[in-house]
């Protein structure tokens, strides 16, 4: 009679083990990874990425436009509004670049500072519109007298500067005299009167050891010496009024 009792005890023990095992396995079912998100979520991510790309393209376009505008403003800041040539700021920048090139490649050139002799009497007698016409004609004359690689700039008022490449001292002085003559030959008619302007030019040579500021001072001083020599010329020449 003892053996059946042992069998029953064994079955009861086995039943407890199964029950414990089942209770321990229940939490494992709770830790299973969540189901994959529906397809609509993936489509939403694609739309978000497209929006980001569109935003980036828009920002790049705005940046490009801003850079273009900055370049335009910088060019305008270096250009004389009336004559459409470099102003003092623009010319000094070109002169500094030229001297840096000369230092690197052992090149040479010349700087000519030119002052219009009788612009103030023309402005006083015929108005500033007449003076502007004279200035435009002078710039056109200077531009025709130099090469495309040379630079013509307006330092201010009635004073101009020319940066000329690869000229000896003799050639530079000859060019300055030719520029004076070309401007002296210009003739204008204001209020039925023939008017001529004039110009005085000073020269400074440029080379690897040049300094931009000192070269401008030297050419400017030479120009005033030349202007003093031309003071015997009439301040403004007027022909008889045309009928």
JSON list of N, CA, C and O in Angstrom, two decimals, residues 68-101:
[
{"chain": "A", "resi": 68, "resn": "UNK", "atom": "N", "xyz": [24.79, 87.06, -55.00]},
{"chain": "A", "resi": 68, "resn": "UNK", "atom": "CA", "xyz": [24.76, 87.86, -56.23]},
{"chain": "A", "resi": 68, "resn": "UNK", "atom": "C", "xyz": [24.51, 89.32, -55.91]},
{"chain": "A", "resi": 68, "resn": "UNK", "atom": "O", "xyz": [25.15, 90.22, -56.48]},
{"chain": "A", "resi": 69, "resn": "UNK", "atom": "N", "xyz": [23.61, 89.57, -54.98]},
{"chain": "A", "resi": 69, "resn": "UNK", "atom": "CA", "xyz": [23.29, 90.94, -54.61]},
{"chain": "A", "resi": 69, "resn": "UNK", "atom": "C", "xyz": [24.48, 91.62, -53.93]},
{"chain": "A", "resi": 69, "resn": "UNK", "atom": "O", "xyz": [24.76, 92.80, -54.18]},
{"chain": "A", "resi": 70, "resn": "UNK", "atom": "N", "xyz": [25.18, 90.88, -53.08]},
{"chain": "A", "resi": 70, "resn": "UNK", "atom": "CA", "xyz": [26.37, 91.42, -52.43]},
{"chain": "A", "resi": 70, "resn": "UNK", "atom": "C", "xyz": [27.43, 91.79, -53.46]},
{"chain": "A", "resi": 70, "resn": "UNK", "atom": "O", "xyz": [28.07, 92.85, -53.37]},
{"chain": "A", "resi": 71, "resn": "UNK", "atom": "N", "xyz": [27.62, 90.92, -54.46]},
{"chain": "A", "resi": 71, "resn": "UNK", "atom": "CA", "xyz": [28.58, 91.21, -55.52]},
{"chain": "A", "resi": 71, "resn": "UNK", "atom": "C", "xyz": [28.20, 92.48, -56.28]},
{"chain": "A", "resi": 71, "resn": "UNK", "atom": "O", "xyz": [29.05, 93.31, -56.62]},
{"chain": "A", "resi": 72, "resn": "UNK", "atom": "N", "xyz": [26.91, 92.66, -56.55]},
{"chain": "A", "resi": 72, "resn": "UNK", "atom": "CA", "xyz": [26.44, 93.86, -57.24]},
{"chain": "A", "resi": 72, "resn": "UNK", "atom": "C", "xyz": [26.70, 95.11, -56.40]},
{"chain": "A", "resi": 72, "resn": "UNK", "atom": "O", "xyz": [27.14, 96.13, -56.92]},
{"chain": "A", "resi": 73, "resn": "UNK", "atom": "N", "xyz": [26.43, 95.02, -55.11]},
{"chain": "A", "resi": 73, "resn": "UNK", "atom": "CA", "xyz": [26.65, 96.17, -54.24]},
{"chain": "A", "resi": 73, "resn": "UNK", "atom": "C", "xyz": [28.12, 96.51, -54.13]},
{"chain": "A", "resi": 73, "resn": "UNK", "atom": "O", "xyz": [28.51, 97.69, -54.09]},
{"chain": "A", "resi": 74, "resn": "UNK", "atom": "N", "xyz": [28.97, 95.47, -54.07]},
{"chain": "A", "resi": 74, "resn": "UNK", "atom": "CA", "xyz": [30.41, 95.73, -54.00]},
{"chain": "A", "resi": 74, "resn": "UNK", "atom": "C", "xyz": [30.90, 96.39, -55.29]},
{"chain": "A", "resi": 74, "resn": "UNK", "atom": "O", "xyz": [31.73, 97.31, -55.25]},
{"chain": "A", "resi": 75, "resn": "UNK", "atom": "N", "xyz": [30.38, 95.92, -56.43]},
{"chain": "A", "resi": 75, "resn": "UNK", "atom": "CA", "xyz": [30.76, 96.54, -57.70]},
{"chain": "A", "resi": 75, "resn": "UNK", "atom": "C", "xyz": [30.28, 97.99, -57.76]},
{"chain": "A", "resi": 75, "resn": "UNK", "atom": "O", "xyz": [31.00, 98.88, -58.23]},
{"chain": "A", "resi": 76, "resn": "UNK", "atom": "N", "xyz": [29.07, 98.24, -57.27]},
{"chain": "A", "resi": 76, "resn": "UNK", "atom": "CA", "xyz": [28.55, 99.61, -57.27]},
{"chain": "A", "resi": 76, "resn": "UNK", "atom": "C", "xyz": [29.37, 100.51, -56.36]},
{"chain": "A", "resi": 76, "resn": "UNK", "atom": "O", "xyz": [29.58, 101.69, -56.66]},
{"chain": "A", "resi": 77, "resn": "UNK", "atom": "N", "xyz": [29.84, 99.96, -55.25]},
{"chain": "A", "resi": 77, "resn": "UNK", "atom": "CA", "xyz": [30.64, 100.75, -54.32]},
{"chain": "A", "resi": 77, "resn": "UNK", "atom": "C", "xyz": [31.98, 101.13, -54.92]},
{"chain": "A", "resi": 77, "resn": "UNK", "atom": "O", "xyz": [32.60, 102.11, -54.49]},
{"chain": "A", "resi": 78, "resn": "UNK", "atom": "N", "xyz": [32.45, 100.39, -55.91]},
{"chain": "A", "resi": 78, "resn": "UNK", "atom": "CA", "xyz": [33.74, 100.66, -56.56]},
{"chain": "A", "resi": 78, "resn": "UNK", "atom": "C", "xyz": [33.61, 101.41, -57.87]},
{"chain": "A", "resi": 78, "resn": "UNK", "atom": "O", "xyz": [34.60, 101.63, -58.56]},
{"chain": "A", "resi": 79, "resn": "UNK", "atom": "N", "xyz": [32.39, 101.81, -58.25]},
{"chain": "A", "resi": 79, "resn": "UNK", "atom": "CA", "xyz": [32.15, 102.40, -59.56]},
{"chain": "A", "resi": 79, "resn": "UNK", "atom": "C", "xyz": [31.58, 103.80, -59.43]},
{"chain": "A", "resi": 79, "resn": "UNK", "atom": "O", "xyz": [30.72, 104.06, -58.58]},
{"chain": "A", "resi": 80, "resn": "UNK", "atom": "N", "xyz": [32.07, 104.72, -60.27]},
{"chain": "A", "resi": 80, "resn": "UNK", "atom": "CA", "xyz": [31.54, 106.07, -60.32]},
{"chain": "A", "resi": 80, "resn": "UNK", "atom": "C", "xyz": [30.17, 106.03, -61.00]},
{"chain": "A", "resi": 80, "resn": "UNK", "atom": "O", "xyz": [30.04, 105.54, -62.13]},
{"chain": "A", "resi": 81, "resn": "UNK", "atom": "N", "xyz": [29.15, 106.55, -60.33]},
{"chain": "A", "resi": 81, "resn": "UNK", "atom": "CA", "xyz": [27.78, 106.44, -60.83]},
{"chain": "A", "resi": 81, "resn": "UNK", "atom": "C", "xyz": [27.60, 107.19, -62.15]},
{"chain": "A", "resi": 81, "resn": "UNK", "atom": "O", "xyz": [26.94, 106.69, -63.06]},
{"chain": "A", "resi": 82, "resn": "UNK", "atom": "N", "xyz": [28.20, 108.36, -62.28]},
{"chain": "A", "resi": 82, "resn": "UNK", "atom": "CA", "xyz": [27.99, 109.18, -63.47]},
{"chain": "A", "resi": 82, "resn": "UNK", "atom": "C", "xyz": [28.76, 108.64, -64.68]},
{"chain": "A", "resi": 82, "resn": "UNK", "atom": "O", "xyz": [28.21, 108.55, -65.79]},
{"chain": "A", "resi": 83, "resn": "UNK", "atom": "N", "xyz": [30.01, 108.26, -64.46]},
{"chain": "A", "resi": 83, "resn": "UNK", "atom": "CA", "xyz": [30.91, 107.94, -65.58]},
{"chain": "A", "resi": 83, "resn": "UNK", "atom": "C", "xyz": [31.09, 106.45, -65.81]},
{"chain": "A", "resi": 83, "resn": "UNK", "atom": "O", "xyz": [31.69, 106.05, -66.82]},
{"chain": "A", "resi": 84, "resn": "UNK", "atom": "N", "xyz": [30.64, 105.63, -64.89]},
{"chain": "A", "resi": 84, "resn": "UNK", "atom": "CA", "xyz": [30.70, 104.16, -65.03]},
{"chain": "A", "resi": 84, "resn": "UNK", "atom": "C", "xyz": [32.14, 103.67, -65.22]},
{"chain": "A", "resi": 84, "resn": "UNK", "atom": "O", "xyz": [32.42, 102.80, -66.04]},
{"chain": "A", "resi": 85, "resn": "UNK", "atom": "N", "xyz": [33.05, 104.25, -64.46]},
{"chain": "A", "resi": 85, "resn": "UNK", "atom": "CA", "xyz": [34.43, 103.78, -64.38]},
{"chain": "A", "resi": 85, "resn": "UNK", "atom": "C", "xyz": [34.76, 103.63, -62.90]},
{"chain": "A", "resi": 85, "resn": "UNK", "atom": "O", "xyz": [34.00, 104.10, -62.04]},
{"chain": "A", "resi": 86, "resn": "UNK", "atom": "N", "xyz": [35.86, 102.98, -62.53]},
{"chain": "A", "resi": 86, "resn": "UNK", "atom": "CA", "xyz": [36.20, 102.85, -61.11]},
{"chain": "A", "resi": 86, "resn": "UNK", "atom": "C", "xyz": [36.31, 104.22, -60.43]},
{"chain": "A", "resi": 86, "resn": "UNK", "atom": "O", "xyz": [36.87, 105.15, -60.98]},
{"chain": "A", "resi": 87, "resn": "UNK", "atom": "N", "xyz": [35.73, 104.31, -59.23]},
{"chain": "A", "resi": 87, "resn": "UNK", "atom": "CA", "xyz": [35.92, 105.50, -58.43]},
{"chain": "A", "resi": 87, "resn": "UNK", "atom": "C", "xyz": [37.24, 105.38, -57.66]},
{"chain": "A", "resi": 87, "resn": "UNK", "atom": "O", "xyz": [38.03, 104.48, -57.93]},
{"chain": "A", "resi": 88, "resn": "UNK", "atom": "N", "xyz": [37.51, 106.30, -56.74]},
{"chain": "A", "resi": 88, "resn": "UNK", "atom": "CA", "xyz": [38.79, 106.25, -56.02]},
{"chain": "A", "resi": 88, "resn": "UNK", "atom": "C", "xyz": [38.97, 104.90, -55.33]},
{"chain": "A", "resi": 88, "resn": "UNK", "atom": "O", "xyz": [40.05, 104.30, -55.39]},
{"chain": "A", "resi": 89, "resn": "UNK", "atom": "N", "xyz": [37.94, 104.43, -54.66]},
{"chain": "A", "resi": 89, "resn": "UNK", "atom": "CA", "xyz": [38.05, 103.16, -53.96]},
{"chain": "A", "resi": 89, "resn": "UNK", "atom": "C", "xyz": [38.37, 102.01, -54.92]},
{"chain": "A", "resi": 89, "resn": "UNK", "atom": "O", "xyz": [39.24, 101.18, -54.67]},
{"chain": "A", "resi": 90, "resn": "UNK", "atom": "N", "xyz": [37.63, 101.98, -56.04]},
{"chain": "A", "resi": 90, "resn": "UNK", "atom": "CA", "xyz": [37.86, 100.92, -57.01]},
{"chain": "A", "resi": 90, "resn": "UNK", "atom": "C", "xyz": [39.22, 101.02, -57.67]},
{"chain": "A", "resi": 90, "resn": "UNK", "atom": "O", "xyz": [39.90, 100.01, -57.89]},
{"chain": "A", "resi": 91, "resn": "UNK", "atom": "N", "xyz": [39.65, 102.25, -57.99]},
{"chain": "A", "resi": 91, "resn": "UNK", "atom": "CA", "xyz": [40.95, 102.41, -58.64]},
{"chain": "A", "resi": 91, "resn": "UNK", "atom": "C", "xyz": [42.09, 102.05, -57.69]},
{"chain": "A", "resi": 91, "resn": "UNK", "atom": "O", "xyz": [43.06, 101.39, -58.11]},
{"chain": "A", "resi": 92, "resn": "UNK", "atom": "N", "xyz": [42.00, 102.47, -56.45]},
{"chain": "A", "resi": 92, "resn": "UNK", "atom": "CA", "xyz": [43.05, 102.13, -55.49]},
{"chain": "A", "resi": 92, "resn": "UNK", "atom": "C", "xyz": [43.16, 100.62, -55.30]},
{"chain": "A", "resi": 92, "resn": "UNK", "atom": "O", "xyz": [44.25, 100.08, -55.12]},
{"chain": "A", "resi": 93, "resn": "UNK", "atom": "N", "xyz": [42.01, 99.94, -55.36]},
{"chain": "A", "resi": 93, "resn": "UNK", "atom": "CA", "xyz": [42.05, 98.47, -55.27]},
{"chain": "A", "resi": 93, "resn": "UNK", "atom": "C", "xyz": [42.76, 97.88, -56.48]},
{"chain": "A", "resi": 93, "resn": "UNK", "atom": "O", "xyz": [43.59, 96.97, -56.35]},
{"chain": "A", "resi": 94, "resn": "UNK", "atom": "N", "xyz": [42.44, 98.38, -57.69]},
{"chain": "A", "resi": 94, "resn": "UNK", "atom": "CA", "xyz": [43.10, 97.89, -58.89]},
{"chain": "A", "resi": 94, "resn": "UNK", "atom": "C", "xyz": [44.59, 98.19, -58.86]},
{"chain": "A", "resi": 94, "resn": "UNK", "atom": "O", "xyz": [45.42, 97.38, -59.29]},
{"chain": "A", "resi": 95, "resn": "UNK", "atom": "N", "xyz": [44.95, 99.36, -58.37]},
{"chain": "A", "resi": 95, "resn": "UNK", "atom": "CA", "xyz": [46.37, 99.74, -58.29]},
{"chain": "A", "resi": 95, "resn": "UNK", "atom": "C", "xyz": [47.12, 98.82, -57.33]},
{"chain": "A", "resi": 95, "resn": "UNK", "atom": "O", "xyz": [48.24, 98.38, -57.62]},
{"chain": "A", "resi": 96, "resn": "UNK", "atom": "N", "xyz": [46.51, 98.52, -56.18]},
{"chain": "A", "resi": 96, "resn": "UNK", "atom": "CA", "xyz": [47.15, 97.62, -55.22]},
{"chain": "A", "resi": 96, "resn": "UNK", "atom": "C", "xyz": [47.34, 96.22, -55.82]},
{"chain": "A", "resi": 96, "resn": "UNK", "atom": "O", "xyz": [48.39, 95.58, -55.63]},
{"chain": "A", "resi": 97, "resn": "UNK", "atom": "N", "xyz": [46.35, 95.75, -56.54]},
{"chain": "A", "resi": 97, "resn": "UNK", "atom": "CA", "xyz": [46.47, 94.44, -57.19]},
{"chain": "A", "resi": 97, "resn": "UNK", "atom": "C", "xyz": [47.57, 94.45, -58.24]},
{"chain": "A", "resi": 97, "resn": "UNK", "atom": "O", "xyz": [48.34, 93.48, -58.36]},
{"chain": "A", "resi": 98, "resn": "UNK", "atom": "N", "xyz": [47.65, 95.54, -59.00]},
{"chain": "A", "resi": 98, "resn": "UNK", "atom": "CA", "xyz": [48.67, 95.63, -60.05]},
{"chain": "A", "resi": 98, "resn": "UNK", "atom": "C", "xyz": [50.07, 95.61, -59.44]},
{"chain": "A", "resi": 98, "resn": "UNK", "atom": "O", "xyz": [50.97, 94.93, -59.95]},
{"chain": "A", "resi": 99, "resn": "UNK", "atom": "N", "xyz": [50.27, 96.35, -58.36]},
{"chain": "A", "resi": 99, "resn": "UNK", "atom": "CA", "xyz": [51.59, 96.39, -57.74]},
{"chain": "A", "resi": 99, "resn": "UNK", "atom": "C", "xyz": [51.94, 95.03, -57.14]},
{"chain": "A", "resi": 99, "resn": "UNK", "atom": "O", "xyz": [53.09, 94.58, -57.21]},
{"chain": "A", "resi": 100, "resn": "UNK", "atom": "N", "xyz": [50.96, 94.33, -56.57]},
{"chain": "A", "resi": 100, "resn": "UNK", "atom": "CA", "xyz": [51.21, 92.97, -56.06]},
{"chain": "A", "resi": 100, "resn": "UNK", "atom": "C", "xyz": [51.65, 92.05, -57.19]},
{"chain": "A", "resi": 100, "resn": "UNK", "atom": "O", "xyz": [52.56, 91.23, -57.03]},
{"chain": "A", "resi": 101, "resn": "UNK", "atom": "N", "xyz": [51.02, 92.19, -58.36]},
{"chain": "A", "resi": 101, "resn": "UNK", "atom": "CA", "xyz": [51.41, 91.39, -59.54]},
{"chain": "A", "resi": 101, "resn": "UNK", "atom": "C", "xyz": [52.83, 91.76, -59.97]},
{"chain": "A", "resi": 101, "resn": "UNK", "atom": "O", "xyz": [53.63, 90.87, -60.30]}
]
